[in-house]
mmCIF file of N, CA and C in Angstrom:
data_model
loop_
_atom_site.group_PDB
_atom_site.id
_atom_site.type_symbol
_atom_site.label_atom_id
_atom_site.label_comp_id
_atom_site.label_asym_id
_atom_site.label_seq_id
_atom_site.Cartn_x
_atom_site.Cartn_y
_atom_site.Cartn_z
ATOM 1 N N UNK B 1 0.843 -1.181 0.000
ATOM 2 C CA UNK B 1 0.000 0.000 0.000
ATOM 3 C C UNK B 1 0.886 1.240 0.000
ATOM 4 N N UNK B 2 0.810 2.320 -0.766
ATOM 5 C CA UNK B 2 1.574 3.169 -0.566
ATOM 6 C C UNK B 2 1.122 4.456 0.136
ATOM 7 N N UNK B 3 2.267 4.945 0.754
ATOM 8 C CA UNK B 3 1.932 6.033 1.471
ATOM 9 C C UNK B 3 0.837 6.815 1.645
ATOM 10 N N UNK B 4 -0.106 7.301 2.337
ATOM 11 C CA UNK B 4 -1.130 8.124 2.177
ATOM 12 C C UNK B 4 -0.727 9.785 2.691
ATOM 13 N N UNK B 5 0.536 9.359 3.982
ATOM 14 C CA UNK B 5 1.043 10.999 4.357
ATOM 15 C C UNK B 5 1.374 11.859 3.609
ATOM 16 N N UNK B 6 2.203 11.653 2.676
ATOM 17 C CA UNK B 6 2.979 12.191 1.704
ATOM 18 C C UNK B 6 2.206 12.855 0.654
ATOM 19 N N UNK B 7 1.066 11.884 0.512
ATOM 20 C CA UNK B 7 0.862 12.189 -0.921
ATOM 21 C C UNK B 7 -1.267 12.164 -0.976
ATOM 22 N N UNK B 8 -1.632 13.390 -1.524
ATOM 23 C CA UNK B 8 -2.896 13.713 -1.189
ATOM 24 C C UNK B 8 -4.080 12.529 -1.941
ATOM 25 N N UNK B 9 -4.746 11.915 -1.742
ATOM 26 C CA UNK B 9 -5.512 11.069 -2.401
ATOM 27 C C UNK B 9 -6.257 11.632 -3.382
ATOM 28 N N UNK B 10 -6.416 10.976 -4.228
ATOM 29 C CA UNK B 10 -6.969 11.853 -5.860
ATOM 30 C C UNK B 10 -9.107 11.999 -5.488
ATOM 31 N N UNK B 11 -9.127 11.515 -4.020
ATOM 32 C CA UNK B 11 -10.449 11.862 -3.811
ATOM 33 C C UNK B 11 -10.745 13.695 -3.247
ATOM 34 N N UNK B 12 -9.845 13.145 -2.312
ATOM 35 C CA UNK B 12 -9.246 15.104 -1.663
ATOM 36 C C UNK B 12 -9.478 16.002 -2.725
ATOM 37 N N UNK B 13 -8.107 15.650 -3.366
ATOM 38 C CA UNK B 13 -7.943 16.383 -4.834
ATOM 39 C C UNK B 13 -9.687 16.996 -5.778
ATOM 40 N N UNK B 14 -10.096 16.258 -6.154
ATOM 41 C CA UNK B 14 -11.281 16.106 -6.651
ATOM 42 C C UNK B 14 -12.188 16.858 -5.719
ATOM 43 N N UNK B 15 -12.146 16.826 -4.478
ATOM 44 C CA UNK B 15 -13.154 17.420 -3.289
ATOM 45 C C UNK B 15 -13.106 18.819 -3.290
ATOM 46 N N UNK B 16 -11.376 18.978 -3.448
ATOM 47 C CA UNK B 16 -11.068 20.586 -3.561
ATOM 48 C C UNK B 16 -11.486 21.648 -4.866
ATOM 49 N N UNK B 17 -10.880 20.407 -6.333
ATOM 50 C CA UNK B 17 -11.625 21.148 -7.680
ATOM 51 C C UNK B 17 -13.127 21.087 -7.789
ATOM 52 N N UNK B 18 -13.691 20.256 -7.039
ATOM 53 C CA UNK B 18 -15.566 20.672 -6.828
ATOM 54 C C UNK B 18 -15.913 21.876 -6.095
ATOM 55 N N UNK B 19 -15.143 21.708 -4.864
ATOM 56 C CA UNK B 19 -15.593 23.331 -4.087
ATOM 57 C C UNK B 19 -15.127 24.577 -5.141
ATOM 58 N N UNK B 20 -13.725 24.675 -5.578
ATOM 59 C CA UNK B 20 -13.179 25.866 -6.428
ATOM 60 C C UNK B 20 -14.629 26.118 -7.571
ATOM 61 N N UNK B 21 -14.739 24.882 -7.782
ATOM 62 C CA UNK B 21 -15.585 25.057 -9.267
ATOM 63 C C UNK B 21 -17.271 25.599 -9.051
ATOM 64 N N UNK B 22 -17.797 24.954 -7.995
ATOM 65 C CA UNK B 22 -18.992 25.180 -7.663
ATOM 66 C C UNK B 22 -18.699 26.650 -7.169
ATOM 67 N N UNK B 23 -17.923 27.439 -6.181
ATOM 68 C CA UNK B 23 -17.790 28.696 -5.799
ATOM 69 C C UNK B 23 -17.826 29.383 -6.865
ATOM 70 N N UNK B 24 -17.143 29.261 -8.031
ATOM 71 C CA UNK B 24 -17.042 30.169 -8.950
ATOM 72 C C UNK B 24 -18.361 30.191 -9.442
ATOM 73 N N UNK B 25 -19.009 28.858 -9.664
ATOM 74 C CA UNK B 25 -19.584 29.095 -10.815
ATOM 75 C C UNK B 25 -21.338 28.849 -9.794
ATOM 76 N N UNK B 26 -21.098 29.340 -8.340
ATOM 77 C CA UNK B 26 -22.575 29.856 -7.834
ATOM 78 C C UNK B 26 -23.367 28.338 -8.041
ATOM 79 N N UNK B 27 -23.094 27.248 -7.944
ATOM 80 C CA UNK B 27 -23.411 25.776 -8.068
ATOM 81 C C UNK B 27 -23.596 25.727 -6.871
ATOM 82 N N UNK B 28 -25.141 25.270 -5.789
ATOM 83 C CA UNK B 28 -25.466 25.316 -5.016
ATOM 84 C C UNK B 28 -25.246 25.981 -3.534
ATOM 85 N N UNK B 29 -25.135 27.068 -3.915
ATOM 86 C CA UNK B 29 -25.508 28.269 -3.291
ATOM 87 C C UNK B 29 -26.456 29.245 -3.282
ATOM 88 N N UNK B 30 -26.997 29.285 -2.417
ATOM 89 C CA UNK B 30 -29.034 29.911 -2.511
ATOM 90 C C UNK B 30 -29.276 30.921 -2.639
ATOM 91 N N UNK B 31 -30.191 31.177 -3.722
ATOM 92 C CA UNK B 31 -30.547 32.314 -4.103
ATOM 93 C C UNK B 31 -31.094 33.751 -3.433
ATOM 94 N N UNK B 32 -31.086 34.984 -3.503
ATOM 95 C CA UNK B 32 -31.676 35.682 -2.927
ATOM 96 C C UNK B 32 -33.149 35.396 -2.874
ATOM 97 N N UNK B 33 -33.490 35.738 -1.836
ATOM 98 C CA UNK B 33 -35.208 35.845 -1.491
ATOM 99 C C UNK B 33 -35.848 36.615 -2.341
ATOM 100 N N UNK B 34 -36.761 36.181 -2.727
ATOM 101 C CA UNK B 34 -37.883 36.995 -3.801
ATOM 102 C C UNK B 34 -39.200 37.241 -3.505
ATOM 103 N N UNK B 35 -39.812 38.538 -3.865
ATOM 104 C CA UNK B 35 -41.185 39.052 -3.303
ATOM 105 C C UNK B 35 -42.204 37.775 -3.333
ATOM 106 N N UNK B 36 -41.938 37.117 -4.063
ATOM 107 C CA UNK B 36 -43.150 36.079 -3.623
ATOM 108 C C UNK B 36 -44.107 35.776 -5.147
ATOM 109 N N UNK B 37 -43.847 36.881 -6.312
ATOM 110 C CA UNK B 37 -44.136 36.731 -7.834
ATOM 111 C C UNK B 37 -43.475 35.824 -8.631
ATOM 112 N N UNK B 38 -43.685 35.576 -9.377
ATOM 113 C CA UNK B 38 -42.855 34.935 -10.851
ATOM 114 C C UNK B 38 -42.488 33.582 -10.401
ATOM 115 N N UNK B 39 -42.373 33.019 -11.867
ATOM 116 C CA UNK B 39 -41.844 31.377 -11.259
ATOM 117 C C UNK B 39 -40.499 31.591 -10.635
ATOM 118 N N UNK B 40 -40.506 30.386 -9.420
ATOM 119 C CA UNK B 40 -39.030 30.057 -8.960
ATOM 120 C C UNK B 40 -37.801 29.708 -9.850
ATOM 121 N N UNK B 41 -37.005 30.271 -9.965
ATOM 122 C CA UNK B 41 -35.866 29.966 -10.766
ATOM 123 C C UNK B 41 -35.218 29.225 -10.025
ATOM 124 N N UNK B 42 -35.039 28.939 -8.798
ATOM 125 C CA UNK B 42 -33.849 28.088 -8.357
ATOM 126 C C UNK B 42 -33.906 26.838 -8.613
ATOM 127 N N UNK B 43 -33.009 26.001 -8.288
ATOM 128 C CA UNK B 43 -33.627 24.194 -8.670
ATOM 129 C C UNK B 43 -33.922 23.837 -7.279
ATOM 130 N N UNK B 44 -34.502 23.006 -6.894
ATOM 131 C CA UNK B 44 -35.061 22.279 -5.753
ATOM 132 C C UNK B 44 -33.203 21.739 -5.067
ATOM 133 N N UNK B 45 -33.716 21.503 -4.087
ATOM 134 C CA UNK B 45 -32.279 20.795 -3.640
ATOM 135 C C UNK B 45 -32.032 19.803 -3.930
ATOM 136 N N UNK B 46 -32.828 18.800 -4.101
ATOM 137 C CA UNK B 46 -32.439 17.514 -4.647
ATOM 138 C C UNK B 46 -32.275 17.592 -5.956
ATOM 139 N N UNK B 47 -32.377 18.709 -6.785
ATOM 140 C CA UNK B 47 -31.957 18.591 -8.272
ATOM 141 C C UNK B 47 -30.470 19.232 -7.862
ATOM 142 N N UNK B 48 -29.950 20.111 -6.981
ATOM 143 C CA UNK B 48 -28.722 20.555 -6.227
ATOM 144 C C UNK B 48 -27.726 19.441 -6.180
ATOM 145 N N UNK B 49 -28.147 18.602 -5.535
ATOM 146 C CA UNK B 49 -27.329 17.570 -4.836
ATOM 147 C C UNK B 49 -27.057 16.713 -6.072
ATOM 148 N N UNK B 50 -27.941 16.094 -6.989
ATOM 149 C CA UNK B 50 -27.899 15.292 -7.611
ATOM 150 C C UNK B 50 -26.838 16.364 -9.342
ATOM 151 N N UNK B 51 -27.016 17.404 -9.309
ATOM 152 C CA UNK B 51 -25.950 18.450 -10.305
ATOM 153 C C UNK B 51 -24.405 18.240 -9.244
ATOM 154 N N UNK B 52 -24.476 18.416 -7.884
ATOM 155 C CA UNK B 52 -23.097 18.523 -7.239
ATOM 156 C C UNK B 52 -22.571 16.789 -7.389
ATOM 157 N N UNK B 53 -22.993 16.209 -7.387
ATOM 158 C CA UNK B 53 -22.755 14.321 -7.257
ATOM 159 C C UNK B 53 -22.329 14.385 -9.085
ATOM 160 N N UNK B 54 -23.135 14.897 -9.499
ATOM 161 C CA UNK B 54 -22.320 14.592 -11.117
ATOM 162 C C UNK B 54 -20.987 15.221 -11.577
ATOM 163 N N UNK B 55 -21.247 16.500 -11.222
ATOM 164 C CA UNK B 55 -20.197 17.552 -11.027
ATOM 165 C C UNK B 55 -18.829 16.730 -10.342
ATOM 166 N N UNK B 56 -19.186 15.918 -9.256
ATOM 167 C CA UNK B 56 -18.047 15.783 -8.592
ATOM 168 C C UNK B 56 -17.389 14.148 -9.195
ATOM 169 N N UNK B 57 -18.072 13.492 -9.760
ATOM 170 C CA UNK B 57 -17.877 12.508 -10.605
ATOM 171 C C UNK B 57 -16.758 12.947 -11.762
ATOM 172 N N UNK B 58 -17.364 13.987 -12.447
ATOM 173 C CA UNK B 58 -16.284 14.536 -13.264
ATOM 174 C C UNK B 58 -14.942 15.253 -12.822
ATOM 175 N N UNK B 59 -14.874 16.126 -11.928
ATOM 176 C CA UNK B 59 -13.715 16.387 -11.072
ATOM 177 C C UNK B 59 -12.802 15.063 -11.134
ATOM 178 N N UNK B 60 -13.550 13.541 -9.974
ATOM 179 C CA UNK B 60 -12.785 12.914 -10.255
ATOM 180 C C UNK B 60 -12.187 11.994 -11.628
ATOM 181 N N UNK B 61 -12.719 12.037 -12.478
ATOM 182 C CA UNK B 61 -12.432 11.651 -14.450
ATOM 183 C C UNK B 61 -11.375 12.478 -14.638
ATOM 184 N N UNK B 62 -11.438 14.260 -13.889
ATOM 185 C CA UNK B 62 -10.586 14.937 -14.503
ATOM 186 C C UNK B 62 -9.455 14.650 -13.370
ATOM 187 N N UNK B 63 -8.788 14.452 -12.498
ATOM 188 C CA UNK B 63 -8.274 14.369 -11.471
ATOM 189 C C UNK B 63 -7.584 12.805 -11.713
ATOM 190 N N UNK B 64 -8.341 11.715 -12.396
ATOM 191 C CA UNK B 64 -7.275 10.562 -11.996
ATOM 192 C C UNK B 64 -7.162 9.864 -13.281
ATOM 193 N N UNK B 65 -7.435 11.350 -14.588
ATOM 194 C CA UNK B 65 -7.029 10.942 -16.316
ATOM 195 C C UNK B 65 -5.352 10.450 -16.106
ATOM 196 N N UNK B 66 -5.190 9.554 -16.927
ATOM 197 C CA UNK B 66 -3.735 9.679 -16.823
ATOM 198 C C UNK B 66 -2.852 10.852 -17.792
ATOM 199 N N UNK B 67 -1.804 11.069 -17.014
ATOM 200 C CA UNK B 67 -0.918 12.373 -17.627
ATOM 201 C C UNK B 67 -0.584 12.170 -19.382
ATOM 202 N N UNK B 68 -0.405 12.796 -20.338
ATOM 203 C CA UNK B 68 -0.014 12.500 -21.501
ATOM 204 C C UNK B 68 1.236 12.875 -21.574
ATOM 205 N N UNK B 69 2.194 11.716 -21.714
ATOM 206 C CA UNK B 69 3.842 12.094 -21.516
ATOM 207 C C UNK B 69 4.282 12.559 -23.109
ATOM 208 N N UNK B 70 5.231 13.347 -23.313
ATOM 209 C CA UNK B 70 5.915 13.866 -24.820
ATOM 210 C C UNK B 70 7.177 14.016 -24.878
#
């Protein structure tokens, strides 16, 4: 088994490019309050959770591609 101290697990990794990515890009973080008119634009939370679970699926695809050596 090799080291785990040393060296960050490509799940971490992946945990960290989901938070960076979702912060930027306002990915389940709640909307301002609205007078109470017009349809809801936000998504429900379980459409939230189930966009952050895919989202973070891909993080890890992008996180444990192998390197292209040249």
């Amino acid at each position: 088994m090799e080291s785990i101290s040393t060296a960050r697990r490509t799940e971490d990794i992946a945990l960290d490019l989901l938070k960076f990515v979702a912060s930027q890009a306002n990915v389940g973080s709640k909307s301002a309050g609205s007078t109470g008119f017009g349809l809801p634009t936000s998504p429900k939370s379980e459409e939230q959770v189930t966009h952050l679970l895919e989202l973070y699926a891909r993080c890890r695809e992008a996180v444990e591609a192998p390197v292209e050596k040249k």
